[in-house]
Amino acid sequence: MIERNLTDLARALATKRISSVELTRLYLDRISRHNPQLNAFITVDPAASLAQARAADERLARGDGGPLTGIPLAHKDIFCAKDWLTTCGSKMLSNFVSPYDATVIARFKAAGAVLLGKTNMDEFAMGSSNETSFYGAVRNPWQPECVPGGSSGGSAAAVAARLAPAATGTDTGGSIRQPAALCGLTGMKPTYGVVSRYGMIAFASSLDQAGPLGRSAADCAILLNAMAGFDERDSTSLDRPTEDYSRAINTASGARPLAGLKIGLPAEFFGDGCHPEVMKQVDAALAEYRSLGADTVAIRLPNMSLSVAAYYVIAPAEASSNLARFDGVRYGHRASDYRDLDDMYCKTRAQGFGAEVKRRILIGTYVLSHGYYDAYYLQAQRIRRLIANDFVEAFRQCDVIAGPTSPSTAFRLGEKAADPVQMYLSDIYTIAVNLAGLPGISIPCGLAGELPVGLQLIGNYFDEARLLDVAHRYQQASDWHLKSPTGFGECSAT
Amino acid sequence: MKQWEVVIGIETHAQLSTQSKIFSGSPTAFGAVPNVQANAVDIALPGVLPVLNRAAVECAIRFGLAVDAEIAPRSVFARKNYFYPDLPKGYQISQYELPVVIGGRLAIQVAETEKVVHLTRAHLEEDAGKSLHEELGPQFRGKSGIDLNRAGTPLLEIVSEPDMRSAAEAVAYARALHALVRWIGICDGNMQEGSFRCDANVSVRPRGRTAFGTRREIKNLNSFRFMQQAIDYEVQWQIATLEEGGHIEQATVLFDPLSGETRAMRSKEDAHDYRYFPDPDLLPLVIDQPWIDRVRLQMPVLPAAKRDQLVSDYGLSAYDARILTASLDSARYYEAVVAAAGSANAKLCANWVMVDLAARLNREDYDIGQSPVSAQQLGGLIARIGDGTISNSLAKKVFDALWNGEGESADEIIARQGLQQITDQDALETLIDEVVSANPAMVTEYRAGKEKAFNALIGQAMKATRGKANPQRISELLRRKLTSTS
């Protein structure tokens, strides 16, 4: 059962081969068995999950279930869920029980999905290894000495270890795609504005976007169908006609399903800086794409090299302001001992935030300061426009862009923790996509040693359906996405 | 005082009269129990996002049109970052580099001189909550409370150029602005509740010099009287300081109404770096011409145009027209009175509204909108004065009766109390005959040349009619009678 895709699970639920309660129990059991080792979940609440499962079973019995009714899903602990502890991986919110549902959570609720648990993450989504979490590092199911990537590391580890059929994540600079790559999963960041940010705790508002993490493009499409859509509570949400992101996937195809597709290969993604073993797998995947009918064309993204620098101005600037609300006044952590108001603020924030969050608040505060704003923030915004224009130019020559998701496979716990710049560079291929607001997906395309390698595909604005289809055709022709780490075998007779 | 010139610019926060807050759906009504009018967005729970209230934008457009300003086709909301317990997000959403209203002008009147004050800009922003330090119950002794009901209330911050040259001009500007925002219905103008509050930037410079002196900003002036007192004090303090060889340091000051003094709250050194940047949660505010045109159609005739109209249509003096257009309520009331009394009585209507009604309203501390005598009732009364049914002095009695709710209309009261003037010639002559024969002594005195005795006889006649006769008419008839029988 744990190797079934979402379509098969939905069918099993609809035909009563298994109930949602049984399925949810199965995963809760797996979590209780394996989570102590992985630390992928911050909160599980079996009673709450099973109550939702029972409601889903009633709905299924009435015959009005949908593709996700009764399916347990894990959600990154960045999404507010009513009556659930919602920590964002921080001590600051270690006591925060949300009184409301994020739009993403509400949409999954409406679809009848079961909230299986809240997953671990880098604190306030700031990190690429899941090591900045107040709740401790998450281990990569493929190799416990390695990180799962971040910031959606808990979601990725949970799905990779089959502790959840699929999960949600958020991606500000690569936080879905990079852990997907490092854990052998498929993970998508949609076009900015496709998924509502309401109730998703903000890191960098102009870059944050929620998306699915699953075992296949087909599963991600099913999740995205539930997540996407206009939300009047998010002013940056886009009011567009509803799309079926599975539509291309569900059409039959011949031997060369991608004939005519032009895949752009930016020189900047294929230079130095990428581990040769990773590049080898990426090259093999591109060869597979050519055999599926696609053409590869060389393209340039000339301002690519500026993306990490621009990102580490813009994202901390927005974060420094977004995190100002965590002041100990209304909710969350408050220092127990303080002399006066300023002392309360200082102690609360000194105790409540971890080192990486403090680093970014300081950077952000600095770049927005009087006298520095033009040189840093405005300059970074100019670079951001240049990068977006690079992509506009590139998409005149190709339909999708491909390259490695991450320059390396999963690195060892602690390996980069002391060197922020090394850590920041692990997002070198993903960050530009956020700056431009484009959709991107990472799919498993091989193993380097024991560890998965991810191929990143980048689409034009609102081209999610094509991107998912291009990923799906590869997954029909390969089995990298079906590989799973050992040690988390089937544990139930179902 | 002579060699110094005073320079004043005013920043005004006008609370906009929208039903809900500027970035959330919470109601904006004043006076509710603390924190019941604050939703997830207002208290800045993790994950919430702002959504702009279009009604607040329309208030800004109205204002821009009323002061002949440019309405920016594209303006941008920015975050003003600072920590304070009643500022839930740790930043205030405001507009910084690109405000919604640019420029504009407002005519003010000081004594008999009209002057135009130029505006720099007006921008939309959200209000903060309130910190309560004293009003908490005994169980909270030594603690401060936070009431977030006001957090997110829409404000229009209106910034003038430093065009005012005296406290009197500053007050005239504040009054004109106050009247205007109420006139166009964007602010209730309630200064006690903080709906309209002013900060005055005050500096002095040697007369003839073009460079400005260092300014000090007097914060939160919530009455015109305090504004006058605060600026007067501040100006005198600045001049005294400079004349004693001191220098003025840029500072924010507060006015203490009890001592009548201003005192520094913070100096430039502790000025915040607000780290403004465009709010990534909100798209730029785009206002197209059709939207502006739609708002223009809903605008009332503006005060200046209404004044001209009253002068040309009803022959009122400029002074009367200005008094009657002090507020939209007053102008509307006056026009309704004229509609009921007939435009031939327009000047009489003006006198009644400005003198009799105004005095009574003032005495009872009512706004014209709360007048117990409706415009229709007052117009009906004035119509009866105009057509000679009642005398002006009896009309005041009828007015009192209307005020006290003793009747639905002037006609009803006149009929019930039998107050119609006696206009019947025979009846009046009979009455005068009776007065003459009943007061032979007075007649004799009159004939002896004592004019006083004539007035006494008129008094007797009026008394006999219980005031219902026209004194002019009585006088004529009496004089004829006394002359003819001599």
JSON list of C-alpha atoms in Angstrom, two decimals, chain B residues 323-419:
[
{"chain": "B", "resi": 323, "resn": "ILE", "atom": "CA", "xyz": [-21.34, 81.24, 7.43]},
{"chain": "B", "resi": 324, "resn": "LEU", "atom": "CA", "xyz": [-24.07, 79.09, 5.92]},
{"chain": "B", "resi": 325, "resn": "THR", "atom": "CA", "xyz": [-21.55, 76.91, 4.07]},
{"chain": "B", "resi": 326, "resn": "ALA", "atom": "CA", "xyz": [-19.44, 76.26, 7.15]},
{"chain": "B", "resi": 327, "resn": "SER", "atom": "CA", "xyz": [-20.59, 72.67, 6.86]},
{"chain": "B", "resi": 328, "resn": "LEU", "atom": "CA", "xyz": [-22.47, 70.57, 4.37]},
{"chain": "B", "resi": 329, "resn": "ASP", "atom": "CA", "xyz": [-25.18, 70.00, 7.00]},
{"chain": "B", "resi": 330, "resn": "SER", "atom": "CA", "xyz": [-25.60, 73.73, 7.46]},
{"chain": "B", "resi": 331, "resn": "ALA", "atom": "CA", "xyz": [-25.78, 74.42, 3.72]},
{"chain": "B", "resi": 332, "resn": "ARG", "atom": "CA", "xyz": [-28.22, 71.58, 3.16]},
{"chain": "B", "resi": 333, "resn": "TYR", "atom": "CA", "xyz": [-30.34, 72.77, 6.09]},
{"chain": "B", "resi": 334, "resn": "TYR", "atom": "CA", "xyz": [-30.42, 76.30, 4.78]},
{"chain": "B", "resi": 335, "resn": "GLU", "atom": "CA", "xyz": [-31.40, 75.21, 1.29]},
{"chain": "B", "resi": 336, "resn": "ALA", "atom": "CA", "xyz": [-34.19, 73.05, 2.68]},
{"chain": "B", "resi": 337, "resn": "VAL", "atom": "CA", "xyz": [-35.47, 76.03, 4.71]},
{"chain": "B", "resi": 338, "resn": "VAL", "atom": "CA", "xyz": [-35.53, 78.16, 1.58]},
{"chain": "B", "resi": 339, "resn": "ALA", "atom": "CA", "xyz": [-37.27, 75.39, -0.34]},
{"chain": "B", "resi": 340, "resn": "ALA", "atom": "CA", "xyz": [-40.04, 75.37, 2.28]},
{"chain": "B", "resi": 341, "resn": "ALA", "atom": "CA", "xyz": [-40.26, 79.16, 2.78]},
{"chain": "B", "resi": 342, "resn": "GLY", "atom": "CA", "xyz": [-39.96, 80.19, -0.86]},
{"chain": "B", "resi": 343, "resn": "SER", "atom": "CA", "xyz": [-36.92, 81.83, -2.40]},
{"chain": "B", "resi": 344, "resn": "ALA", "atom": "CA", "xyz": [-38.46, 85.30, -1.96]},
{"chain": "B", "resi": 345, "resn": "ASN", "atom": "CA", "xyz": [-37.74, 84.77, 1.75]},
{"chain": "B", "resi": 346, "resn": "ALA", "atom": "CA", "xyz": [-34.15, 83.60, 1.21]},
{"chain": "B", "resi": 347, "resn": "LYS", "atom": "CA", "xyz": [-32.56, 86.46, 3.12]},
{"chain": "B", "resi": 348, "resn": "LEU", "atom": "CA", "xyz": [-35.03, 86.11, 5.98]},
{"chain": "B", "resi": 349, "resn": "CYS", "atom": "CA", "xyz": [-34.20, 82.40, 6.03]},
{"chain": "B", "resi": 350, "resn": "ALA", "atom": "CA", "xyz": [-30.50, 83.23, 6.24]},
{"chain": "B", "resi": 351, "resn": "ASN", "atom": "CA", "xyz": [-31.12, 85.48, 9.24]},
{"chain": "B", "resi": 352, "resn": "TRP", "atom": "CA", "xyz": [-33.16, 82.85, 11.01]},
{"chain": "B", "resi": 353, "resn": "VAL", "atom": "CA", "xyz": [-30.64, 80.10, 10.41]},
{"chain": "B", "resi": 354, "resn": "MET", "atom": "CA", "xyz": [-27.64, 82.22, 11.30]},
{"chain": "B", "resi": 355, "resn": "VAL", "atom": "CA", "xyz": [-29.10, 84.10, 14.24]},
{"chain": "B", "resi": 356, "resn": "ASP", "atom": "CA", "xyz": [-32.11, 82.57, 15.94]},
{"chain": "B", "resi": 357, "resn": "LEU", "atom": "CA", "xyz": [-31.47, 78.93, 15.15]},
{"chain": "B", "resi": 358, "resn": "ALA", "atom": "CA", "xyz": [-27.72, 79.20, 15.60]},
{"chain": "B", "resi": 359, "resn": "ALA", "atom": "CA", "xyz": [-28.09, 80.87, 19.00]},
{"chain": "B", "resi": 360, "resn": "ARG", "atom": "CA", "xyz": [-30.45, 78.21, 20.22]},
{"chain": "B", "resi": 361, "resn": "LEU", "atom": "CA", "xyz": [-28.32, 75.34, 18.88]},
{"chain": "B", "resi": 362, "resn": "ASN", "atom": "CA", "xyz": [-25.30, 76.90, 20.47]},
{"chain": "B", "resi": 363, "resn": "ARG", "atom": "CA", "xyz": [-27.03, 77.28, 23.82]},
{"chain": "B", "resi": 364, "resn": "GLU", "atom": "CA", "xyz": [-28.12, 73.64, 23.82]},
{"chain": "B", "resi": 365, "resn": "ASP", "atom": "CA", "xyz": [-24.82, 72.43, 22.31]},
{"chain": "B", "resi": 366, "resn": "TYR", "atom": "CA", "xyz": [-26.41, 70.80, 19.29]},
{"chain": "B", "resi": 367, "resn": "ASP", "atom": "CA", "xyz": [-25.09, 70.43, 15.76]},
{"chain": "B", "resi": 368, "resn": "ILE", "atom": "CA", "xyz": [-27.38, 71.67, 13.05]},
{"chain": "B", "resi": 369, "resn": "GLY", "atom": "CA", "xyz": [-27.94, 68.05, 12.07]},
{"chain": "B", "resi": 370, "resn": "GLN", "atom": "CA", "xyz": [-29.44, 67.46, 15.53]},
{"chain": "B", "resi": 371, "resn": "SER", "atom": "CA", "xyz": [-31.78, 70.48, 15.43]},
{"chain": "B", "resi": 372, "resn": "PRO", "atom": "CA", "xyz": [-35.16, 69.64, 16.97]},
{"chain": "B", "resi": 373, "resn": "VAL", "atom": "CA", "xyz": [-36.70, 72.11, 14.53]},
{"chain": "B", "resi": 374, "resn": "SER", "atom": "CA", "xyz": [-36.48, 70.63, 11.06]},
{"chain": "B", "resi": 375, "resn": "ALA", "atom": "CA", "xyz": [-35.67, 72.73, 8.01]},
{"chain": "B", "resi": 376, "resn": "GLN", "atom": "CA", "xyz": [-39.21, 72.11, 6.74]},
{"chain": "B", "resi": 377, "resn": "GLN", "atom": "CA", "xyz": [-40.69, 73.37, 10.02]},
{"chain": "B", "resi": 378, "resn": "LEU", "atom": "CA", "xyz": [-38.51, 76.45, 10.10]},
{"chain": "B", "resi": 379, "resn": "GLY", "atom": "CA", "xyz": [-39.24, 77.15, 6.42]},
{"chain": "B", "resi": 380, "resn": "GLY", "atom": "CA", "xyz": [-42.99, 76.85, 7.15]},
{"chain": "B", "resi": 381, "resn": "LEU", "atom": "CA", "xyz": [-42.65, 79.36, 9.98]},
{"chain": "B", "resi": 382, "resn": "ILE", "atom": "CA", "xyz": [-40.69, 81.82, 7.84]},
{"chain": "B", "resi": 383, "resn": "ALA", "atom": "CA", "xyz": [-43.31, 81.54, 5.11]},
{"chain": "B", "resi": 384, "resn": "ARG", "atom": "CA", "xyz": [-45.89, 82.79, 7.63]},
{"chain": "B", "resi": 385, "resn": "ILE", "atom": "CA", "xyz": [-43.69, 85.74, 8.54]},
{"chain": "B", "resi": 386, "resn": "GLY", "atom": "CA", "xyz": [-43.23, 86.51, 4.86]},
{"chain": "B", "resi": 387, "resn": "ASP", "atom": "CA", "xyz": [-46.92, 86.52, 4.08]},
{"chain": "B", "resi": 388, "resn": "GLY", "atom": "CA", "xyz": [-47.74, 88.64, 7.13]},
{"chain": "B", "resi": 389, "resn": "THR", "atom": "CA", "xyz": [-49.67, 85.95, 9.00]},
{"chain": "B", "resi": 390, "resn": "ILE", "atom": "CA", "xyz": [-47.58, 86.47, 12.10]},
{"chain": "B", "resi": 391, "resn": "SER", "atom": "CA", "xyz": [-45.24, 89.11, 13.35]},
{"chain": "B", "resi": 392, "resn": "ASN", "atom": "CA", "xyz": [-41.56, 88.51, 13.81]},
{"chain": "B", "resi": 393, "resn": "SER", "atom": "CA", "xyz": [-41.91, 88.63, 17.58]},
{"chain": "B", "resi": 394, "resn": "LEU", "atom": "CA", "xyz": [-44.71, 86.09, 17.64]},
{"chain": "B", "resi": 395, "resn": "ALA", "atom": "CA", "xyz": [-42.67, 83.97, 15.25]},
{"chain": "B", "resi": 396, "resn": "LYS", "atom": "CA", "xyz": [-40.09, 83.56, 17.99]},
{"chain": "B", "resi": 397, "resn": "LYS", "atom": "CA", "xyz": [-42.79, 82.09, 20.23]},
{"chain": "B", "resi": 398, "resn": "VAL", "atom": "CA", "xyz": [-43.83, 79.71, 17.48]},
{"chain": "B", "resi": 399, "resn": "PHE", "atom": "CA", "xyz": [-40.17, 78.77, 17.03]},
{"chain": "B", "resi": 400, "resn": "ASP", "atom": "CA", "xyz": [-39.92, 77.97, 20.74]},
{"chain": "B", "resi": 401, "resn": "ALA", "atom": "CA", "xyz": [-43.06, 75.86, 20.48]},
{"chain": "B", "resi": 402, "resn": "LEU", "atom": "CA", "xyz": [-41.59, 73.97, 17.53]},
{"chain": "B", "resi": 403, "resn": "TRP", "atom": "CA", "xyz": [-38.33, 73.53, 19.42]},
{"chain": "B", "resi": 404, "resn": "ASN", "atom": "CA", "xyz": [-40.24, 72.06, 22.35]},
{"chain": "B", "resi": 405, "resn": "GLY", "atom": "CA", "xyz": [-42.18, 69.73, 20.11]},
{"chain": "B", "resi": 406, "resn": "GLU", "atom": "CA", "xyz": [-45.53, 71.36, 20.82]},
{"chain": "B", "resi": 407, "resn": "GLY", "atom": "CA", "xyz": [-46.71, 70.97, 17.27]},
{"chain": "B", "resi": 408, "resn": "GLU", "atom": "CA", "xyz": [-45.90, 69.44, 13.94]},
{"chain": "B", "resi": 409, "resn": "SER", "atom": "CA", "xyz": [-45.81, 72.69, 12.00]},
{"chain": "B", "resi": 410, "resn": "ALA", "atom": "CA", "xyz": [-45.88, 76.44, 12.44]},
{"chain": "B", "resi": 411, "resn": "ASP", "atom": "CA", "xyz": [-49.37, 76.55, 10.91]},
{"chain": "B", "resi": 412, "resn": "GLU", "atom": "CA", "xyz": [-50.68, 74.10, 13.46]},
{"chain": "B", "resi": 413, "resn": "ILE", "atom": "CA", "xyz": [-49.25, 76.11, 16.37]},
{"chain": "B", "resi": 414, "resn": "ILE", "atom": "CA", "xyz": [-50.46, 79.44, 14.98]},
{"chain": "B", "resi": 415, "resn": "ALA", "atom": "CA", "xyz": [-53.97, 78.08, 14.53]},
{"chain": "B", "resi": 416, "resn": "ARG", "atom": "CA", "xyz": [-54.12, 76.34, 17.88]},
{"chain": "B", "resi": 417, "resn": "GLN", "atom": "CA", "xyz": [-52.86, 79.34, 19.84]},
{"chain": "B", "resi": 418, "resn": "GLY", "atom": "CA", "xyz": [-54.79, 81.86, 17.69]},
{"chain": "B", "resi": 419, "resn": "LEU", "atom": "CA", "xyz": [-51.65, 83.81, 16.87]}
]
